[in-house]
PDB file of C-alpha atoms and ligand atoms in Angstrom:
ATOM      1  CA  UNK A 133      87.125  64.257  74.201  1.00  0.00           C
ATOM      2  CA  UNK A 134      89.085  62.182  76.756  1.00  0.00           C
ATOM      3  CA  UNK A 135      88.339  62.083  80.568  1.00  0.00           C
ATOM      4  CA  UNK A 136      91.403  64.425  81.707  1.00  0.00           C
ATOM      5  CA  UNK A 137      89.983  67.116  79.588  1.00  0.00           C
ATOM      6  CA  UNK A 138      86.541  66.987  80.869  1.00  0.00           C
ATOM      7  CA  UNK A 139      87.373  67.666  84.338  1.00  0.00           C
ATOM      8  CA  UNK A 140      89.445  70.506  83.184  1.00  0.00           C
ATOM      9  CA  UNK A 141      86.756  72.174  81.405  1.00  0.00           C
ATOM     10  CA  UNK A 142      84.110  71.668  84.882  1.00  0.00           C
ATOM     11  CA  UNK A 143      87.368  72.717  86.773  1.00  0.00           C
ATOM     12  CA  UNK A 144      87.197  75.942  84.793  1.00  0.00           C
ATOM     13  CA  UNK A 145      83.358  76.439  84.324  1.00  0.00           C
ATOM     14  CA  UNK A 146      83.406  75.609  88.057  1.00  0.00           C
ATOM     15  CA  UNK A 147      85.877  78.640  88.809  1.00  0.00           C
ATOM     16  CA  UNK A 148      83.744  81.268  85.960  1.00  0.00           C
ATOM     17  CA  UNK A 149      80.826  80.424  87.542  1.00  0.00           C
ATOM     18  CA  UNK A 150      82.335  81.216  91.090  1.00  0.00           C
ATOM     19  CA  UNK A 151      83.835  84.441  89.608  1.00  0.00           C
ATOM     20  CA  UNK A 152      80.315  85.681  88.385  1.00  0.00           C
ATOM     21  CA  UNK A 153      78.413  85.357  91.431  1.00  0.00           C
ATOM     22  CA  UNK A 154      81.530  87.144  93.441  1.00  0.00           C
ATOM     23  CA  UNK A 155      80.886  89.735  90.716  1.00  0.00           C
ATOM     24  CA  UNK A 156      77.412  89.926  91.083  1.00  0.00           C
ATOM     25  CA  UNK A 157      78.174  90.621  95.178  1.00  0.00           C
ATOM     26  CA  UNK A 158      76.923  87.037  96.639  1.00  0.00           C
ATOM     27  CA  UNK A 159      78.875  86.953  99.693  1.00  0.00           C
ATOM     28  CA  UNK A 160      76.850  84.602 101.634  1.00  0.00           C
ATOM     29  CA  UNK A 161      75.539  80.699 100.775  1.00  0.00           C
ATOM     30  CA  UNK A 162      73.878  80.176 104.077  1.00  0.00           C
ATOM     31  CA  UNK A 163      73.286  83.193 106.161  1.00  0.00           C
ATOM     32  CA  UNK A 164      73.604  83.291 110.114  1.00  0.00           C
ATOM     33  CA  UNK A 165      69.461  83.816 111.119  1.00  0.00           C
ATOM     34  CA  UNK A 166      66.789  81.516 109.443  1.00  0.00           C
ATOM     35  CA  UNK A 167      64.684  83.226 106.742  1.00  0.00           C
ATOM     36  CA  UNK A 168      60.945  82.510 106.403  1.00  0.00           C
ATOM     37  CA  UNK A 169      60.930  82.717 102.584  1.00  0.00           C
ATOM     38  CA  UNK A 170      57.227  82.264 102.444  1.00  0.00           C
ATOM     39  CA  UNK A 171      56.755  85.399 104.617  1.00  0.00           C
ATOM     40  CA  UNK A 172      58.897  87.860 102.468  1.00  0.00           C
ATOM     41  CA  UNK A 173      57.701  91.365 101.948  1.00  0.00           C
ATOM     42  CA  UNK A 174      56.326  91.651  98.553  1.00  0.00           C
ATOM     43  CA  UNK A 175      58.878  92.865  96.013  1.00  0.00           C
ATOM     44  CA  UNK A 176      59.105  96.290  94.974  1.00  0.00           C
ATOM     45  CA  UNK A 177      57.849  95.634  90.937  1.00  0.00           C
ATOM     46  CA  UNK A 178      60.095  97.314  88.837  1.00  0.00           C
ATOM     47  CA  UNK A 179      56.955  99.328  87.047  1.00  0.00           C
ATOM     48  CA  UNK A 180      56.456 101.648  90.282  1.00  0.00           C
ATOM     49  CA  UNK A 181      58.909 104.824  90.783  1.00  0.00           C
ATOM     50  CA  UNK A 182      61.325 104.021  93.362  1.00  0.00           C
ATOM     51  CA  UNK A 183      61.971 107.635  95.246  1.00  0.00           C
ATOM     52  CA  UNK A 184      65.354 107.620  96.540  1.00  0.00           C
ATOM     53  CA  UNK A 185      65.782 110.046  99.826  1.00  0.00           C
ATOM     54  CA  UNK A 186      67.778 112.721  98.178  1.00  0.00           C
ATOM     55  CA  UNK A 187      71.235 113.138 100.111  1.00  0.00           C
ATOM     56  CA  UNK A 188      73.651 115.660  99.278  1.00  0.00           C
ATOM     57  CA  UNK A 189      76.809 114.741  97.628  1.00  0.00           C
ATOM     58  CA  UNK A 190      80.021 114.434  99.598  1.00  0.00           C
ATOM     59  CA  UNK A 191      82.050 117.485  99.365  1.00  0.00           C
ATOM     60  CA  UNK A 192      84.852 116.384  97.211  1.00  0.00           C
ATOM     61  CA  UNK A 193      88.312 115.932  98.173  1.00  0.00           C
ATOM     62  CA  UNK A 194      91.635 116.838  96.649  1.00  0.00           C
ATOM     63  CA  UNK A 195      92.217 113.226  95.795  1.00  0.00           C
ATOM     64  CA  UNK A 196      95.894 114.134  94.452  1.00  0.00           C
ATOM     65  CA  UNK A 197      98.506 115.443  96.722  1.00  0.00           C
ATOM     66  CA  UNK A 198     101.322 116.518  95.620  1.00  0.00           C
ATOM     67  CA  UNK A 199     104.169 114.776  95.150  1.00  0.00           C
ATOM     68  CA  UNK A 200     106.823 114.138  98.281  1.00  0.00           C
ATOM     69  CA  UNK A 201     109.710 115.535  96.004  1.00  0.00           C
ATOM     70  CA  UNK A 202     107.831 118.837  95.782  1.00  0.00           C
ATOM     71  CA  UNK A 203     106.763 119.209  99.285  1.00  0.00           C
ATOM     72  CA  UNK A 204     110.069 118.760  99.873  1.00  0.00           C
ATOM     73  CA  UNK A 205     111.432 121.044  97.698  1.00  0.00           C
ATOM     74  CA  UNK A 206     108.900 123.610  98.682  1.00  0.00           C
ATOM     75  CA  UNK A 207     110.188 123.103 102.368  1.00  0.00           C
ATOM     76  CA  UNK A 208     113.591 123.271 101.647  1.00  0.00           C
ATOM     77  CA  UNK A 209     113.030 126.686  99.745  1.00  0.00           C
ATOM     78  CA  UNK A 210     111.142 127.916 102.824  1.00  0.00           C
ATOM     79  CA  UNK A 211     113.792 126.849 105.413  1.00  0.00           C
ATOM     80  CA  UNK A 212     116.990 128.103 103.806  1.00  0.00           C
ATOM     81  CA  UNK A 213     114.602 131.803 102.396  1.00  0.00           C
ATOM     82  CA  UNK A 214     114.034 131.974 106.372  1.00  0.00           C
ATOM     83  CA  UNK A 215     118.266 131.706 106.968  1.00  0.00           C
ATOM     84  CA  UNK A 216     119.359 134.993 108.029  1.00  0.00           C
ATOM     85  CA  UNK A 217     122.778 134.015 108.522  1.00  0.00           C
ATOM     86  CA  UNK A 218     125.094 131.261 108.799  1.00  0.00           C
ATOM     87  CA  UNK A 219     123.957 130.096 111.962  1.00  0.00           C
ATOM     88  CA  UNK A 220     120.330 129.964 111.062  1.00  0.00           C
ATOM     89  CA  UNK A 221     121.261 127.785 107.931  1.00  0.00           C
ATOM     90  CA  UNK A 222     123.081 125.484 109.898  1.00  0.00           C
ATOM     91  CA  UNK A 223     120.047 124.993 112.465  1.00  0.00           C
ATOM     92  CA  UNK A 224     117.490 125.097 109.372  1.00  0.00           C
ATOM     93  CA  UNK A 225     119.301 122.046 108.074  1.00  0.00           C
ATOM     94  CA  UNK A 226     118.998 120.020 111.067  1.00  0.00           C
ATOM     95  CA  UNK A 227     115.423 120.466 111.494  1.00  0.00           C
ATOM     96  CA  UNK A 228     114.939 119.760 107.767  1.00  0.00           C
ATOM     97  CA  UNK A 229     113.344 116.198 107.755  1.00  0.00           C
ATOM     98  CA  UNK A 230     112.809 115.784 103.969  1.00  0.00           C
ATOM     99  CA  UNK A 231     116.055 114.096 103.001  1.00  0.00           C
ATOM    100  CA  UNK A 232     116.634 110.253 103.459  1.00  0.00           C
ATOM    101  CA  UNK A 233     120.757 110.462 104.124  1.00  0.00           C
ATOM    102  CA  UNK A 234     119.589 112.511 107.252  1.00  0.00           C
ATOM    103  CA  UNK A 235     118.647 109.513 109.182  1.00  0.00           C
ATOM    104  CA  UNK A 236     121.639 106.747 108.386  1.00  0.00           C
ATOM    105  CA  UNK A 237     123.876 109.930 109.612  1.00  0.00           C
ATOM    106  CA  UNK A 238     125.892 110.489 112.441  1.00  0.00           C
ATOM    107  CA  UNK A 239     126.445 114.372 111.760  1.00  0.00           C
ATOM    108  CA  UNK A 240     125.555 117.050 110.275  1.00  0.00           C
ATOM    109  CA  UNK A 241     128.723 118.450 108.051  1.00  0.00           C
ATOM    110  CA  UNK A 242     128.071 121.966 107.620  1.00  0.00           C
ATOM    111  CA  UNK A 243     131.389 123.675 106.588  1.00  0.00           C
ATOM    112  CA  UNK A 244     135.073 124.400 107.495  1.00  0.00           C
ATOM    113  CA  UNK A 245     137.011 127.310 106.717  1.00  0.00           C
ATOM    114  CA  UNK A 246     136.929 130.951 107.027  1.00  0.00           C
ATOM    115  CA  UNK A 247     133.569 132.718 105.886  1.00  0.00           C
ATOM    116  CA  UNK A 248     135.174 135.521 104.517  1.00  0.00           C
ATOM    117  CA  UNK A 249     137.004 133.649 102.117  1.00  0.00           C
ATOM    118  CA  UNK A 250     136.919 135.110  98.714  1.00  0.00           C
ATOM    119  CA  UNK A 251     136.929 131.690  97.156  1.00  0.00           C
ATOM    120  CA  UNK A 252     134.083 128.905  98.663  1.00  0.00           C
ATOM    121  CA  UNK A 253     134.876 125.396  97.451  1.00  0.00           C
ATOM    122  CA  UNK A 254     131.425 122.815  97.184  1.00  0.00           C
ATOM    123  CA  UNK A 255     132.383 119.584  97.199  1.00  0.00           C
ATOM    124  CA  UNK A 256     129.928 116.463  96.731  1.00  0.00           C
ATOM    125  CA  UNK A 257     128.786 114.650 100.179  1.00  0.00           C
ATOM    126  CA  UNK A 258     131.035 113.328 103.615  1.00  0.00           C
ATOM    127  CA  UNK A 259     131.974 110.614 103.666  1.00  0.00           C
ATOM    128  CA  UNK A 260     132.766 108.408 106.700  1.00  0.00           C
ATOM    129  CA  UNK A 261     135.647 110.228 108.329  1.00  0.00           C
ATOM    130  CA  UNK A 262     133.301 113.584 107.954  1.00  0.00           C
ATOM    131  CA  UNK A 263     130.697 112.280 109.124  1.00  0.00           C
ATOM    132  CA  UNK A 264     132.562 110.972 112.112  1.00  0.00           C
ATOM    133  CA  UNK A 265     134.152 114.226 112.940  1.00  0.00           C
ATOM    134  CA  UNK A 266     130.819 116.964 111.593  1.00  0.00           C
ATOM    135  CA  UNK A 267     133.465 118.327 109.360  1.00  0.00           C
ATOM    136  CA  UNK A 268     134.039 118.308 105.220  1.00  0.00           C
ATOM    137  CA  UNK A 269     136.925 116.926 103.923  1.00  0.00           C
ATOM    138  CA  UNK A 270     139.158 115.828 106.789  1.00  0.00           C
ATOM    139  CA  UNK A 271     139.572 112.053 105.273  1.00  0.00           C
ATOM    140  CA  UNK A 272     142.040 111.593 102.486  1.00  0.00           C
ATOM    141  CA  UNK A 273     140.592 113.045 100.055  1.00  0.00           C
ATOM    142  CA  UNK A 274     140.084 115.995 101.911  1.00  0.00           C
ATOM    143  CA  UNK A 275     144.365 116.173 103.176  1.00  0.00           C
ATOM    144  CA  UNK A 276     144.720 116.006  98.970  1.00  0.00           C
ATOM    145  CA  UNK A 277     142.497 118.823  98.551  1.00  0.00           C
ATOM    146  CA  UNK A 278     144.152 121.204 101.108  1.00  0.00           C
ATOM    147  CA  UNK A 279     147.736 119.704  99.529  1.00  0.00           C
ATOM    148  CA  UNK A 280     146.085 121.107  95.837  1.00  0.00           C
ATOM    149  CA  UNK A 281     144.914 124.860  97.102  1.00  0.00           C
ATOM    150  CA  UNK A 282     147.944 125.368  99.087  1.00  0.00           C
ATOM    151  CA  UNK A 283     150.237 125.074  96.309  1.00  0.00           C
ATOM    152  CA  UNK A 284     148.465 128.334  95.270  1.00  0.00           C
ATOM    153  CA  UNK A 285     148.811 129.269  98.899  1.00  0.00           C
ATOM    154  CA  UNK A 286     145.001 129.103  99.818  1.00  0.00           C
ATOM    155  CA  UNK A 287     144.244 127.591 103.040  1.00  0.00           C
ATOM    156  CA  UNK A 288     140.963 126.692 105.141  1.00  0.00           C
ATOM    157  CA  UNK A 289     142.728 127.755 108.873  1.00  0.00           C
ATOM    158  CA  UNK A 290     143.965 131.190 106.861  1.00  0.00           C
ATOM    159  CA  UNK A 291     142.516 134.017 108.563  1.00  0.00           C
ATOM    160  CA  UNK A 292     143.146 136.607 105.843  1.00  0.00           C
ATOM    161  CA  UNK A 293     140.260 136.304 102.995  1.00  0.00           C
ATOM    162  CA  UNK A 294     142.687 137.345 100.413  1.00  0.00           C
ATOM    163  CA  UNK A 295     144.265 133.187 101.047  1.00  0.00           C
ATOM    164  CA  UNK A 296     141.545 131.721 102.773  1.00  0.00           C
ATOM    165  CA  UNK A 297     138.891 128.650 101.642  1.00  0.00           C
ATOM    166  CA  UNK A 298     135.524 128.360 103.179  1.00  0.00           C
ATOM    167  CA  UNK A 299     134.570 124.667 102.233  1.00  0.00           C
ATOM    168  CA  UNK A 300     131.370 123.092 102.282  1.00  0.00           C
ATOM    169  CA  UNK A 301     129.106 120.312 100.463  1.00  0.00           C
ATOM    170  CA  UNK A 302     125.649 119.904  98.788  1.00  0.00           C
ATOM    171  CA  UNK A 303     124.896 117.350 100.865  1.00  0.00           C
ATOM    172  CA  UNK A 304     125.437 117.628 104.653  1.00  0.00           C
ATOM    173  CA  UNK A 305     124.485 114.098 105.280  1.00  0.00           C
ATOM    174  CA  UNK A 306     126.747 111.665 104.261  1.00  0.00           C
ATOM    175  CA  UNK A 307     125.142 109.324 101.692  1.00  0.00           C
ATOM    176  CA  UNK A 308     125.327 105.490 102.656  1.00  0.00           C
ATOM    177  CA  UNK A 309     125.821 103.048  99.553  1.00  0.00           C
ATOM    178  CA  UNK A 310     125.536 105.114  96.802  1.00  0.00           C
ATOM    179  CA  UNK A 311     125.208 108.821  95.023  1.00  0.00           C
ATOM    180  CA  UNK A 312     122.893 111.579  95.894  1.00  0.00           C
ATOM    181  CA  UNK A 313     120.037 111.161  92.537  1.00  0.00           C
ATOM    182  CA  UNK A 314     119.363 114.348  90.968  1.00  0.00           C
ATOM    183  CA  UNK A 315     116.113 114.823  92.376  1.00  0.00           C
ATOM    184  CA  UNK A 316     117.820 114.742  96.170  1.00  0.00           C
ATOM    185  CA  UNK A 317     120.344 117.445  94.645  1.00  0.00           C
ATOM    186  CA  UNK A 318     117.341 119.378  93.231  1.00  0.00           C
ATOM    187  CA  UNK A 319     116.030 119.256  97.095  1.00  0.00           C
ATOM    188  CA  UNK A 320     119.318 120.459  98.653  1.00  0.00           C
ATOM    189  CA  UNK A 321     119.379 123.190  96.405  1.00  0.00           C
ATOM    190  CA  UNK A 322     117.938 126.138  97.693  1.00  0.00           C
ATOM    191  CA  UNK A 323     120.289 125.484 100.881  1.00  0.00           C
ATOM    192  CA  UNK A 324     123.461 126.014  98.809  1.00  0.00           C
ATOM    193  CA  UNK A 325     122.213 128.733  97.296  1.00  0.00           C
ATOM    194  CA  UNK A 326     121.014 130.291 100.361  1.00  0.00           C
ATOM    195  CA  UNK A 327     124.779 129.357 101.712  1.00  0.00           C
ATOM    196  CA  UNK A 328     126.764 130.806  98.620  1.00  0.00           C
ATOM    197  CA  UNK A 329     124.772 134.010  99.271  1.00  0.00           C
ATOM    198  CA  UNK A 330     125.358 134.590 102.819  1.00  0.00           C
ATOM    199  CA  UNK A 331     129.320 133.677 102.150  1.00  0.00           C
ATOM    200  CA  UNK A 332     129.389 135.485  98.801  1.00  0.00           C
ATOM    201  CA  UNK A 333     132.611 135.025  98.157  1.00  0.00           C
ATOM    202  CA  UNK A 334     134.300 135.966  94.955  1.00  0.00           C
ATOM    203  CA  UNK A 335     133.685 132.182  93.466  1.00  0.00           C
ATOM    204  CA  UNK A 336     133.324 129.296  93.842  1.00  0.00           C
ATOM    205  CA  UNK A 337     135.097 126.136  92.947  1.00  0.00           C
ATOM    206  CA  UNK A 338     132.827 122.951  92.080  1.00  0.00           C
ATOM    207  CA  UNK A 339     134.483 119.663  92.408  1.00  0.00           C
ATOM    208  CA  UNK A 340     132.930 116.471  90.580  1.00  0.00           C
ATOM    209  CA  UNK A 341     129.820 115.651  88.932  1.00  0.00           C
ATOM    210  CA  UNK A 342     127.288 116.701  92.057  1.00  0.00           C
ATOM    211  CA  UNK A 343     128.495 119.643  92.909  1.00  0.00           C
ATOM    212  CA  UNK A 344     128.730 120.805  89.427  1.00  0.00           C
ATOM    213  CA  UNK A 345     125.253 119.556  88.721  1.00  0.00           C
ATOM    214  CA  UNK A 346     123.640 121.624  91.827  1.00  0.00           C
ATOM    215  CA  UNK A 347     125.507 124.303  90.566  1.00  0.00           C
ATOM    216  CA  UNK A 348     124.954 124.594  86.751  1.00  0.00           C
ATOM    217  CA  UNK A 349     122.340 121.648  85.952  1.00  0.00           C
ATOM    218  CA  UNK A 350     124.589 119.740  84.047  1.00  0.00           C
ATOM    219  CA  UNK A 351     126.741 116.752  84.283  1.00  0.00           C
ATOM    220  CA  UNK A 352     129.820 115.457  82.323  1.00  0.00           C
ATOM    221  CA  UNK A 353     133.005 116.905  84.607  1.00  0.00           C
ATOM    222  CA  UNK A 354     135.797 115.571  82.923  1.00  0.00           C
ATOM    223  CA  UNK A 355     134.126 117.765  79.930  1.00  0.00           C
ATOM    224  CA  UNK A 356     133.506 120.829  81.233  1.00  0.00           C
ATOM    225  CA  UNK A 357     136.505 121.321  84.201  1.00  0.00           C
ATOM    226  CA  UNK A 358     138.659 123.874  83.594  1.00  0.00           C
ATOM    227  CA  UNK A 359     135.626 126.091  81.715  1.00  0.00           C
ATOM    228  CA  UNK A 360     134.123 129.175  84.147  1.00  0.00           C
ATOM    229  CA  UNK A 361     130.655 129.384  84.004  1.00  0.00           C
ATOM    230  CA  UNK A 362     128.143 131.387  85.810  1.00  0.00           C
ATOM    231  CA  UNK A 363     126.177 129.414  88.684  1.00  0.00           C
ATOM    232  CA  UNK A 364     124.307 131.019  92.044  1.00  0.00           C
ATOM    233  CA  UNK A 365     125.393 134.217  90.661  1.00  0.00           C
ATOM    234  CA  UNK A 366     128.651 133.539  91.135  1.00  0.00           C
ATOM    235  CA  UNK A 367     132.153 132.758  88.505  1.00  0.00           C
ATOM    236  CA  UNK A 368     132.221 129.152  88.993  1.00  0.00           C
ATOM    237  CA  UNK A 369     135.052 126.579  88.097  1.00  0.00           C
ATOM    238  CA  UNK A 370     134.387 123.081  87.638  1.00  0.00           C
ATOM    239  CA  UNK A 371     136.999 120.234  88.579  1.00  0.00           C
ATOM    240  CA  UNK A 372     138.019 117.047  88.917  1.00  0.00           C
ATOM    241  CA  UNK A 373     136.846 115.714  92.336  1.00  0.00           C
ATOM    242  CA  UNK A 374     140.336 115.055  94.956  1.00  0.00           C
ATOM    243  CA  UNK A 375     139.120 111.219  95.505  1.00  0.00           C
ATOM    244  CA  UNK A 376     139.235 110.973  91.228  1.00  0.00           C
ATOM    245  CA  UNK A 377     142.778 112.523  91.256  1.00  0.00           C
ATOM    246  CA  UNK A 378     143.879 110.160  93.713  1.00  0.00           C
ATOM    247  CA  UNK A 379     142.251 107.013  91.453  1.00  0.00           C
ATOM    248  CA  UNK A 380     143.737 108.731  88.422  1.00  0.00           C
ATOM    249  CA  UNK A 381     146.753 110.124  88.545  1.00  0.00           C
ATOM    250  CA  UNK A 382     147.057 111.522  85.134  1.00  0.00           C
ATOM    251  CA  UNK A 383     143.907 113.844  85.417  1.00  0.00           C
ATOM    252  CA  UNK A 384     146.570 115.114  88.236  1.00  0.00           C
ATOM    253  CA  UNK A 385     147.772 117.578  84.892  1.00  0.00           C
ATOM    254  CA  UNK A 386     144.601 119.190  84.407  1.00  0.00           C
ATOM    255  CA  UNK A 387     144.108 120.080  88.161  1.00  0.00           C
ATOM    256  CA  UNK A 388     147.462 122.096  88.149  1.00  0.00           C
ATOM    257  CA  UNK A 389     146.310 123.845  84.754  1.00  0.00           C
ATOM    258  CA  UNK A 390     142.579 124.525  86.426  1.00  0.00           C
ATOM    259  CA  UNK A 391     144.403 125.618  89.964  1.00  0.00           C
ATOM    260  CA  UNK A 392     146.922 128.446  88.172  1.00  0.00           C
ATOM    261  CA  UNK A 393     143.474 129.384  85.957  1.00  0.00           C
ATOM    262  CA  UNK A 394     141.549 130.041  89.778  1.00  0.00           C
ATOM    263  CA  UNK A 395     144.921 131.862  90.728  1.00  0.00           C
ATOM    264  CA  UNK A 396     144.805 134.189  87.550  1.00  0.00           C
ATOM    265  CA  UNK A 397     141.109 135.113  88.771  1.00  0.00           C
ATOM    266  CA  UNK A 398     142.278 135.930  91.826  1.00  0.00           C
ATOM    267  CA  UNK A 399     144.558 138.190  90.734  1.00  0.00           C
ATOM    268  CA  UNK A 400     142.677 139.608  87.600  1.00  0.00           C
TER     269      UNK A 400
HETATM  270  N1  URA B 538     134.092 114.221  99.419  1.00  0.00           N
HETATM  271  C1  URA B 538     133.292 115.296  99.335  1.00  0.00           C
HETATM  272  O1  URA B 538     132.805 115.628  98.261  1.00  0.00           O
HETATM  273  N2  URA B 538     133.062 115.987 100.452  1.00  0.00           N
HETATM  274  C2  URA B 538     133.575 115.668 101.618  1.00  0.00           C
HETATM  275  O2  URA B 538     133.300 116.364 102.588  1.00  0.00           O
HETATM  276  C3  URA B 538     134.410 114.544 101.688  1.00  0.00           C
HETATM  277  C4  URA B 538     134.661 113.832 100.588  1.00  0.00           C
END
């Protein structure tokens, strides 16, 4: 055995032998106060019954709570069950402190349009203009969506119901650097749901993956646009989000098809 590896092996029987007595609780080498060890208290021998003062046990604790997303989700279903109109909801939002996009926000984006309207469209999140300005879809995105529902002559400033849009988002907070997860969507639910009911308009037109998600738990909108399905109670129509149609021209087809299949409802 060479000389290198003998110092290794007292290194490491060094460090075991450091690690046992830290096991064994020796904290101290040399204490502060001097100890007389000829003038120790005899030892308890291990043959006599030790009687231990009996103590009662510590009432025991919920060690688990539960976990934040439920809390929150429990709040959220609270605060928008407590909405007795649109007004409430809005104010129910902003004292809702559960969701992170709240904080990085410079407004809350509630909605636009005319409440009456027999047709509410949910779109995704604001973005920067919206959140600038407290209202959904006023960047471009938003000027291609009112281009889209006006060529089947509906309209957010329309007073009448019959040709109006109430427009709103499942997220009133605009999201920084990336999408709302599905456990964030899950939170916001209860306050679409509350909103769709106090609008309760005829239906309601989802646009892009998030919306449609809050709306009928699944993803996949390039799949399922076009197809009515049933969602907070409500005939719902999924489409192509306005900032896709503006990356992708082509989908621009499908829009028109989906738009004349949300006029036929209308009318049927
Ligand atoms: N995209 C959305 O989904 N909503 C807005 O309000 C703006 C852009």
């Amino acid at each position: 055995m060479g000389i290198e590896t003998d110092i290794a092996n007292d290194w490491n029987a060094a460090l075991a032998a450091l690690a046992w007595q830290v096991d064994l609780g020796v904290a101290e080498i040399i204490g502060e106060t001097p100890l007389d060890r000829y003038d120790l208290p005899e030892p308890v021998k291990l043959a006599d019954p030790v009687v231990l003062p009996t103590k009662a046990p510590p009432p025991r604790v919920a060690t688990q709570a539960p976990p934040s997303a439920e809390v929150a989700l429990a709040a959220a279903t609270q605060a928008a069950a407590g909405a007795s109109s649109l007004e409430d909801l809005r104010e129910a939002l902003a004292r809702f402190e559960h969701c992170d996009f709240k904080r990085g926000a410079r407004n809350l984006v509630f909605a636009d349009g005319n409440p009456k309207a027999r047709v509410l469209i949910l779109g995704e999140a604001p973005g920067v203009e919206e959140d600038r300005e407290g209202r959904p879809f006023v960047g471009r995105a938003g000027q291609m969506l009112d281009r889209m529902f006006a060529a089947i002559g509906l309209s957010r400033q329309s007073p009448d119901p019959a040709t109006a849009l109430y427009i709103t988002n499942v997220l009133p907070w605009r999201p920084p650097h990336r999408d709302p997860s599905p456990e964030e969507i899950d939170m916001m639910r209860p306050f679409v749901a509350r909103h769709i009911e106090l609008v309760d308009p005829d239906c309601v037109v989802v646009l892009g993956n998030t919306s449609m998600q809050a709306a009928l738990n699944t993803t996949g909108i390039l799949r399922q646009r076009g197809t009515w399905a049933l969602g907070f109670g409500k005939p719902v129509l999924p489409m192509a989000h306005p900032a896709y149609l503006m990356r992708v021209p082509e989908a621009k087809r499908d829009a028109w098809a989906d738009l004349l299949s949300l006029q036929a409802k209308l009318r049927g």
